[in-house]
Amino acid sequence: MLEVFKQPWPWYVAGGLIGLIVPALLLLGNKHFGISANLRHACAACFPANIKFFKYDWKKEAWNLFFVGGIFVGAIIAATLLADPNPIQVDPRLTQELAGYGITDYSNMVPNDLLSWEALFTVRGIIMMVAGGFLVGFGTRYAGGCTSGHAIMGISDLQVPSIIATCCFMAGGFIMANLILPIIMRL
Amino acid sequence: METLQKNTPIISTAPVTDYEVRSQDTMCTNDSVQQHPWWYNFKYAAVGILFGIVFVKAEIISWFRIQEMFRLQSFHMYGVIGTAIAVGALSVFLIKKFRIKTIHGEPITFTPKKFNKGQVIGGLIFGLGWALTGACPGPLFAQIGTGAIVVAVVVLSAVAGTWVYGYFREKLPH
């Protein structure tokens, strides 16, 4: 039985369970699914700096920090008790492309060749981790949500702004992965 | 003429009210009015644990999976997001239709989101970061949980990005 859980889960199981988080949070306390807000709460709690955007009662939003803490613990459980010993399967076209940039390590879901402490001290690594993280934080708050807040919660509630935001997420991703990332990879 | 002007509501020059700011924030603050002891928050931690397990087991936190998605090499991520939206939409529909309340008896509320340019500009910026880091905000925390401690740098940088947005918010087009 445990063997079934240890294999990678198919998309329809994962999608269904993630979809159920929407009603779970609503039923548990009228909470709207959305994760990027916790980055704002972190700012409000630690560095409000008298900025109007960070002046609110972040303690009332503590549920979101517990939720994120749960994600962290859940990942530890999955990576230890439910770990799949096999290397992850990737489309051969991607493997071939990445091999051209010297990326061959598939032991981890976070590629050790790109996202590691050693890589952090290279130009490529700084762009990918520091600049990439900055774009995620700046962009999600500017857009008013991320994949969970807009693409899942927002579209589930049939919000047109969320559909527009999701299309822009995808557009940005396509531009980066196909046009800009190949240049960064060669650095 | 004087009276007419007084009675006509000013729309274009009206200051941004708290309500409008809130709709721009896309409901990331104060959804619920009920107050509970802090340890009630553990129920959200429990949902998070399930979410974290799904993130890892379905390889949603995989940088490679995100690259496959943006190169149209795999259906996996589209399947995950599509199924999640379908299940989420059905749930929201049922909650609205039967006016289902929370387990504490509080009515479940939805606030309409307002369109602003941020969803386009910010959306594109986030998309660039998503393909670069291979993670949206949720998976970042799961990646750290799987042992990729270096992703904490990405999270700190994301907090910095959020802070810089807050600092320049009034000057940015919305």
Short mmCIF file of C-alpha atoms in Angstrom, two decimals:
data_model
loop_
_atom_site.label_atom_id
_atom_site.label_comp_id
_atom_site.label_asym_id
_atom_site.label_seq_id
_atom_site.Cartn_x
_atom_site.Cartn_y
_atom_site.Cartn_z
CA MET A 1 0.00 0.00 0.00
CA LEU A 2 2.76 2.42 0.97
CA GLU A 3 4.44 1.67 -2.35
CA VAL A 4 1.52 3.31 -4.16
CA PHE A 5 2.00 6.51 -2.13
CA LYS A 6 5.73 6.48 -2.76
CA GLN A 7 5.37 6.62 -6.53
CA PRO A 8 4.92 10.04 -8.14
CA TRP A 9 1.22 10.93 -8.01
CA PRO A 10 -0.67 11.48 -11.27
CA TRP A 11 -1.97 14.95 -12.17
CA TYR A 12 -5.66 14.15 -11.63
CA VAL A 13 -5.05 13.02 -8.03
CA ALA A 14 -2.90 16.08 -7.28
CA GLY A 15 -5.26 18.48 -9.06
CA GLY A 16 -8.29 17.09 -7.26
CA LEU A 17 -6.65 17.37 -3.84
CA ILE A 18 -5.43 20.91 -4.51
CA GLY A 19 -8.92 21.85 -5.72
CA LEU A 20 -10.34 20.56 -2.42
CA ILE A 21 -8.16 23.03 -0.51
CA VAL A 22 -10.47 25.80 -1.79
CA PRO A 23 -13.59 24.52 0.04
CA ALA A 24 -11.52 23.27 2.98
CA LEU A 25 -10.22 26.77 3.77
CA LEU A 26 -13.62 28.35 3.15
CA LEU A 27 -15.41 25.86 5.40
CA LEU A 28 -12.79 25.98 8.16
CA GLY A 29 -12.99 29.74 8.59
CA ASN A 30 -14.02 31.73 5.49
CA LYS A 31 -10.42 31.88 4.28
CA HIS A 32 -9.54 32.44 0.65
CA PHE A 33 -6.86 30.22 -0.83
CA GLY A 34 -3.78 32.30 -1.59
CA ILE A 35 -0.18 31.89 -0.60
CA SER A 36 1.73 34.95 -1.80
CA ALA A 37 -0.05 37.06 0.85
CA ASN A 38 2.24 35.53 3.45
CA LEU A 39 5.16 37.41 1.87
CA ARG A 40 3.26 40.61 2.57
CA HIS A 41 2.49 39.52 6.12
CA ALA A 42 6.20 38.86 6.60
CA CYS A 43 6.91 42.45 5.52
CA ALA A 44 4.14 43.81 7.76
CA ALA A 45 5.44 41.83 10.72
CA CYS A 46 9.18 42.39 10.28
CA PHE A 47 9.82 45.53 8.20
CA PRO A 48 6.68 47.71 8.07
CA ALA A 49 8.86 50.86 7.74
CA ASN A 50 5.77 53.07 8.05
CA ILE A 51 4.64 52.05 4.54
CA LYS A 52 0.86 52.29 4.18
CA PHE A 53 0.67 48.96 2.35
CA PHE A 54 2.16 47.17 5.36
CA LYS A 55 0.12 48.92 8.03
CA TYR A 56 -2.56 46.43 8.97
CA ASP A 57 -3.12 43.89 11.69
CA TRP A 58 -0.96 41.06 10.33
CA LYS A 59 -1.69 38.95 13.42
CA LYS A 60 -5.24 38.52 12.15
CA GLU A 61 -3.70 36.86 9.09
CA ALA A 62 -1.61 34.43 11.11
CA TRP A 63 -3.64 31.55 9.65
CA ASN A 64 -1.75 32.05 6.39
CA LEU A 65 1.59 31.65 8.16
CA PHE A 66 0.36 28.42 9.80
CA PHE A 67 -0.79 27.23 6.37
CA VAL A 68 2.66 27.88 4.90
CA GLY A 69 4.28 26.22 7.92
CA GLY A 70 2.11 23.19 7.15
CA ILE A 71 3.32 23.14 3.54
CA PHE A 72 6.90 23.07 4.83
CA VAL A 73 6.16 20.18 7.25
CA GLY A 74 4.19 18.30 4.58
CA ALA A 75 7.15 18.53 2.22
CA ILE A 76 9.46 17.12 4.90
CA ILE A 77 7.06 14.17 5.38
CA ALA A 78 6.83 13.54 1.64
CA ALA A 79 10.58 13.78 1.15
CA THR A 80 11.39 11.38 3.98
CA LEU A 81 8.58 8.90 4.69
CA LEU A 82 7.08 8.91 1.19
CA ALA A 83 10.26 9.42 -0.81
CA ASP A 84 10.54 7.84 -4.24
CA PRO A 85 14.04 6.35 -4.65
CA ASN A 86 14.06 6.64 -8.45
CA PRO A 87 15.44 9.69 -10.29
CA ILE A 88 12.70 11.95 -11.63
CA GLN A 89 11.45 11.42 -15.16
CA VAL A 90 11.83 14.36 -17.53
CA ASP A 91 10.90 14.78 -21.18
CA PRO A 92 13.89 13.75 -23.39
CA ARG A 93 13.71 17.04 -25.31
CA LEU A 94 14.26 18.94 -22.05
CA THR A 95 17.06 16.60 -20.93
CA GLN A 96 18.83 17.14 -24.23
CA GLU A 97 18.47 20.93 -24.06
CA LEU A 98 19.66 21.09 -20.45
CA ALA A 99 22.62 18.80 -21.17
CA GLY A 100 23.78 21.51 -23.61
CA TYR A 101 24.10 23.85 -20.61
CA GLY A 102 25.88 21.22 -18.51
CA ILE A 103 22.84 20.32 -16.42
CA THR A 104 22.81 16.58 -15.89
CA ASP A 105 21.85 16.04 -12.23
CA TYR A 106 18.28 14.71 -11.89
CA SER A 107 18.55 13.35 -8.35
CA ASN A 108 16.58 16.28 -6.94
CA MET A 109 13.48 18.20 -8.00
CA VAL A 110 15.46 21.38 -7.43
CA PRO A 111 18.38 21.00 -9.89
CA ASN A 112 21.64 20.92 -7.96
CA ASP A 113 23.46 22.29 -11.00
CA LEU A 114 21.40 25.49 -10.92
CA LEU A 115 19.93 26.05 -7.48
CA SER A 116 22.52 25.28 -4.82
CA TRP A 117 24.89 27.11 -2.46
CA GLU A 118 27.75 26.65 -4.94
CA ALA A 119 25.62 28.06 -7.77
CA LEU A 120 24.62 31.04 -5.63
CA PHE A 121 28.10 32.49 -6.09
CA THR A 122 27.89 32.45 -9.90
CA VAL A 123 26.29 35.08 -12.12
CA ARG A 124 23.79 32.49 -13.37
CA GLY A 125 22.88 31.47 -9.84
CA ILE A 126 22.42 35.04 -8.60
CA ILE A 127 20.10 35.82 -11.51
CA MET A 128 18.08 32.64 -11.05
CA MET A 129 17.73 32.73 -7.26
CA VAL A 130 18.03 36.37 -6.18
CA ALA A 131 16.53 38.10 -9.23
CA GLY A 132 14.04 35.26 -9.76
CA GLY A 133 12.81 35.44 -6.18
CA PHE A 134 12.52 39.22 -6.41
CA LEU A 135 10.37 38.95 -9.56
CA VAL A 136 8.14 36.39 -7.83
CA GLY A 137 7.63 38.61 -4.77
CA PHE A 138 7.23 41.88 -6.65
CA GLY A 139 5.08 40.41 -9.42
CA THR A 140 2.65 38.46 -7.26
CA ARG A 141 1.91 41.42 -5.01
CA TYR A 142 1.60 43.79 -7.99
CA ALA A 143 -0.79 41.32 -9.63
CA GLY A 144 -2.64 40.85 -6.34
CA GLY A 145 -2.07 37.11 -6.10
CA CYS A 146 -0.21 34.10 -7.42
CA THR A 147 -1.07 30.73 -8.90
CA SER A 148 -3.18 29.80 -5.87
CA GLY A 149 -4.88 33.16 -5.30
CA HIS A 150 -5.64 33.99 -8.93
CA ALA A 151 -5.33 30.84 -11.06
CA ILE A 152 -7.12 28.51 -8.63
CA MET A 153 -9.16 30.55 -6.11
CA GLY A 154 -9.90 33.47 -8.45
CA ILE A 155 -10.92 31.42 -11.47
CA SER A 156 -12.93 29.04 -9.23
CA ASP A 157 -14.91 32.14 -8.22
CA LEU A 158 -15.14 33.11 -11.94
CA GLN A 159 -13.30 36.40 -11.46
CA VAL A 160 -12.36 37.96 -14.80
CA PRO A 161 -9.31 39.85 -13.36
CA SER A 162 -7.97 36.48 -12.17
CA ILE A 163 -8.35 34.95 -15.63
CA ILE A 164 -6.43 37.91 -17.08
CA ALA A 165 -3.75 37.61 -14.39
CA THR A 166 -3.37 33.86 -15.03
CA CYS A 167 -2.95 34.44 -18.77
CA CYS A 168 -0.22 36.98 -17.96
CA PHE A 169 1.50 34.52 -15.58
CA MET A 170 1.64 32.01 -18.42
CA ALA A 171 2.78 34.61 -20.97
CA GLY A 172 5.61 35.71 -18.66
CA GLY A 173 6.61 32.08 -18.13
CA PHE A 174 6.68 31.31 -21.84
CA ILE A 175 8.80 34.40 -22.53
CA MET A 176 11.28 33.52 -19.80
CA ALA A 177 11.58 29.78 -20.49
CA ASN A 178 11.89 30.06 -24.27
CA LEU A 179 13.49 33.43 -24.95
CA ILE A 180 15.40 34.69 -21.90
CA LEU A 181 16.41 31.55 -19.96
CA PRO A 182 18.57 30.15 -22.81
CA ILE A 183 20.64 33.36 -22.65
CA ILE A 184 20.99 33.17 -18.84
CA MET A 185 21.94 29.49 -19.06
CA ARG A 186 24.93 30.31 -21.23
CA LEU A 187 26.35 32.73 -18.64
CA MET B 1 -25.96 74.87 -10.15
CA GLU B 2 -24.30 75.05 -6.77
CA THR B 3 -26.67 72.43 -5.29
CA LEU B 4 -26.33 70.15 -8.29
CA GLN B 5 -22.56 70.07 -7.89
CA LYS B 6 -22.91 69.32 -4.23
CA ASN B 7 -25.24 66.45 -4.86
CA THR B 8 -23.30 64.97 -7.76
CA PRO B 9 -20.96 62.32 -6.46
CA ILE B 10 -17.35 62.94 -7.38
CA ILE B 11 -16.00 59.87 -9.07
CA SER B 12 -12.78 60.66 -10.89
CA THR B 13 -11.14 62.84 -8.26
CA ALA B 14 -12.31 60.84 -5.24
CA PRO B 15 -9.50 59.63 -3.00
CA VAL B 16 -8.82 55.92 -3.01
CA THR B 17 -10.97 54.47 -0.27
CA ASP B 18 -9.95 51.59 1.92
CA TYR B 19 -12.44 49.40 0.13
CA GLU B 20 -10.79 50.04 -3.23
CA VAL B 21 -7.34 49.42 -1.80
CA ARG B 22 -8.65 46.15 -0.41
CA SER B 23 -10.02 44.99 -3.74
CA GLN B 24 -6.64 45.76 -5.34
CA ASP B 25 -5.02 43.67 -2.64
CA THR B 26 -7.15 40.79 -3.86
CA MET B 27 -8.47 39.83 -0.48
CA CYS B 28 -5.20 39.00 1.11
CA THR B 29 -6.20 40.59 4.41
CA ASN B 30 -9.03 40.21 6.89
CA ASP B 31 -11.40 37.85 5.18
CA SER B 32 -12.94 36.71 8.41
CA VAL B 33 -14.44 38.83 11.18
CA GLN B 34 -14.69 36.07 13.76
CA GLN B 35 -12.02 35.95 16.42
CA HIS B 36 -10.63 32.66 17.66
CA PRO B 37 -7.82 31.62 19.99
CA TRP B 38 -4.50 31.45 18.15
CA TRP B 39 -4.26 27.67 18.33
CA TYR B 40 -7.33 27.37 16.08
CA ASN B 41 -4.83 28.17 13.33
CA PHE B 42 -3.50 24.63 13.57
CA LYS B 43 -6.41 23.50 11.40
CA TYR B 44 -4.89 25.57 8.58
CA ALA B 45 -1.51 24.01 9.31
CA ALA B 46 -3.15 20.59 8.85
CA VAL B 47 -4.48 21.63 5.42
CA GLY B 48 -1.01 22.95 4.63
CA ILE B 49 0.59 19.61 5.50
CA LEU B 50 -1.67 17.81 3.03
CA PHE B 51 -0.88 20.48 0.44
CA GLY B 52 2.86 20.13 1.03
CA ILE B 53 2.71 16.37 0.55
CA VAL B 54 0.78 16.79 -2.72
CA PHE B 55 3.28 19.42 -3.90
CA VAL B 56 6.17 17.00 -3.51
CA LYS B 57 4.50 13.76 -4.54
CA ALA B 58 3.01 15.22 -7.73
CA GLU B 59 6.34 16.95 -8.52
CA ILE B 60 4.68 20.36 -8.68
CA ILE B 61 7.70 21.80 -6.89
CA SER B 62 10.01 20.40 -9.57
CA TRP B 63 11.94 23.00 -11.55
CA PHE B 64 12.00 20.50 -14.41
CA ARG B 65 8.20 20.14 -14.43
CA ILE B 66 7.79 23.92 -14.67
CA GLN B 67 10.21 24.01 -17.62
CA GLU B 68 8.27 21.20 -19.33
CA MET B 69 5.08 23.20 -18.88
CA PHE B 70 6.47 26.37 -20.45
CA ARG B 71 8.01 24.38 -23.30
CA LEU B 72 4.74 22.50 -23.94
CA GLN B 73 6.56 19.20 -23.41
CA SER B 74 4.23 17.76 -20.79
CA PHE B 75 0.56 17.90 -19.94
CA HIS B 76 1.22 17.25 -16.24
CA MET B 77 1.08 20.82 -14.86
CA TYR B 78 -1.83 21.79 -17.09
CA GLY B 79 -3.68 18.73 -15.83
CA VAL B 80 -2.95 19.62 -12.20
CA ILE B 81 -4.02 23.26 -12.51
CA GLY B 82 -7.03 22.42 -14.70
CA THR B 83 -8.34 19.72 -12.34
CA ALA B 84 -7.76 21.98 -9.32
CA ILE B 85 -9.77 24.78 -10.95
CA ALA B 86 -12.57 22.38 -11.90
CA VAL B 87 -12.84 20.98 -8.36
CA GLY B 88 -12.46 24.45 -6.83
CA ALA B 89 -15.11 25.98 -9.11
CA LEU B 90 -17.60 23.20 -8.37
CA SER B 91 -17.00 23.67 -4.63
CA VAL B 92 -17.47 27.44 -4.80
CA PHE B 93 -20.64 26.96 -6.87
CA LEU B 94 -22.09 24.54 -4.32
CA ILE B 95 -21.11 26.76 -1.37
CA LYS B 96 -22.83 29.74 -3.00
CA LYS B 97 -25.88 27.80 -4.17
CA PHE B 98 -26.61 26.19 -0.78
CA ARG B 99 -25.27 29.16 1.24
CA ILE B 100 -23.07 26.80 3.20
CA LYS B 101 -21.55 28.30 6.35
CA THR B 102 -18.20 27.67 8.00
CA ILE B 103 -17.83 25.04 10.73
CA HIS B 104 -18.18 27.95 13.19
CA GLY B 105 -21.47 29.07 11.64
CA GLU B 106 -20.05 32.14 9.94
CA PRO B 107 -21.37 32.96 6.44
CA ILE B 108 -18.82 32.36 3.68
CA THR B 109 -18.16 35.56 1.75
CA PHE B 110 -16.71 36.37 -1.66
CA THR B 111 -15.42 39.80 -2.66
CA PRO B 112 -15.42 40.63 -6.39
CA LYS B 113 -11.97 41.49 -7.69
CA LYS B 114 -11.47 44.66 -9.66
CA PHE B 115 -9.43 44.76 -12.82
CA ASN B 116 -6.36 46.96 -12.72
CA LYS B 117 -3.18 47.17 -14.80
CA GLY B 118 -1.30 45.40 -12.02
CA GLN B 119 -2.80 42.08 -12.99
CA VAL B 120 -1.21 42.45 -16.43
CA ILE B 121 2.14 44.04 -15.55
CA GLY B 122 2.58 42.24 -12.23
CA GLY B 123 1.31 39.02 -13.80
CA LEU B 124 3.98 39.17 -16.52
CA ILE B 125 6.67 39.95 -13.93
CA PHE B 126 5.61 37.01 -11.77
CA GLY B 127 5.54 34.75 -14.84
CA LEU B 128 9.16 35.63 -15.59
CA GLY B 129 10.13 34.79 -12.02
CA TRP B 130 8.08 31.59 -12.04
CA ALA B 131 9.97 30.15 -15.02
CA LEU B 132 13.30 31.33 -13.61
CA THR B 133 12.99 29.88 -10.10
CA GLY B 134 10.73 26.99 -11.15
CA ALA B 135 8.41 27.81 -8.29
CA CYS B 136 5.48 29.98 -7.33
CA PRO B 137 5.20 31.16 -3.70
CA GLY B 138 3.73 27.92 -2.30
CA PRO B 139 6.25 25.48 -3.78
CA LEU B 140 9.12 27.66 -2.52
CA PHE B 141 8.34 26.58 1.04
CA ALA B 142 7.92 22.96 -0.03
CA GLN B 143 11.28 23.02 -1.82
CA ILE B 144 12.95 24.08 1.42
CA GLY B 145 11.12 21.25 3.18
CA THR B 146 12.61 18.69 0.80
CA GLY B 147 16.07 19.81 1.88
CA ALA B 148 16.92 22.48 -0.69
CA ILE B 149 17.80 24.99 2.05
CA VAL B 150 19.28 27.37 -0.53
CA VAL B 151 15.72 28.19 -1.65
CA ALA B 152 15.50 30.27 1.55
CA VAL B 153 17.52 32.82 -0.42
CA VAL B 154 14.77 32.85 -3.06
CA VAL B 155 12.13 33.33 -0.35
CA LEU B 156 14.05 36.21 1.26
CA SER B 157 14.42 37.78 -2.15
CA ALA B 158 10.66 37.36 -2.73
CA VAL B 159 9.97 39.10 0.59
CA ALA B 160 12.29 41.89 -0.56
CA GLY B 161 10.38 42.10 -3.86
CA THR B 162 7.10 42.35 -1.99
CA TRP B 163 8.54 45.09 0.23
CA VAL B 164 9.84 47.08 -2.74
CA TYR B 165 6.41 46.79 -4.35
CA GLY B 166 4.83 48.16 -1.16
CA TYR B 167 7.33 51.03 -1.12
CA PHE B 168 6.66 52.09 -4.72
CA ARG B 169 3.00 51.07 -4.81
CA GLU B 170 1.60 54.62 -5.05
CA LYS B 171 3.88 55.44 -8.00
CA LEU B 172 3.14 52.31 -10.03
CA PRO B 173 0.36 52.19 -12.65
CA HIS B 174 -2.75 50.39 -11.41
#
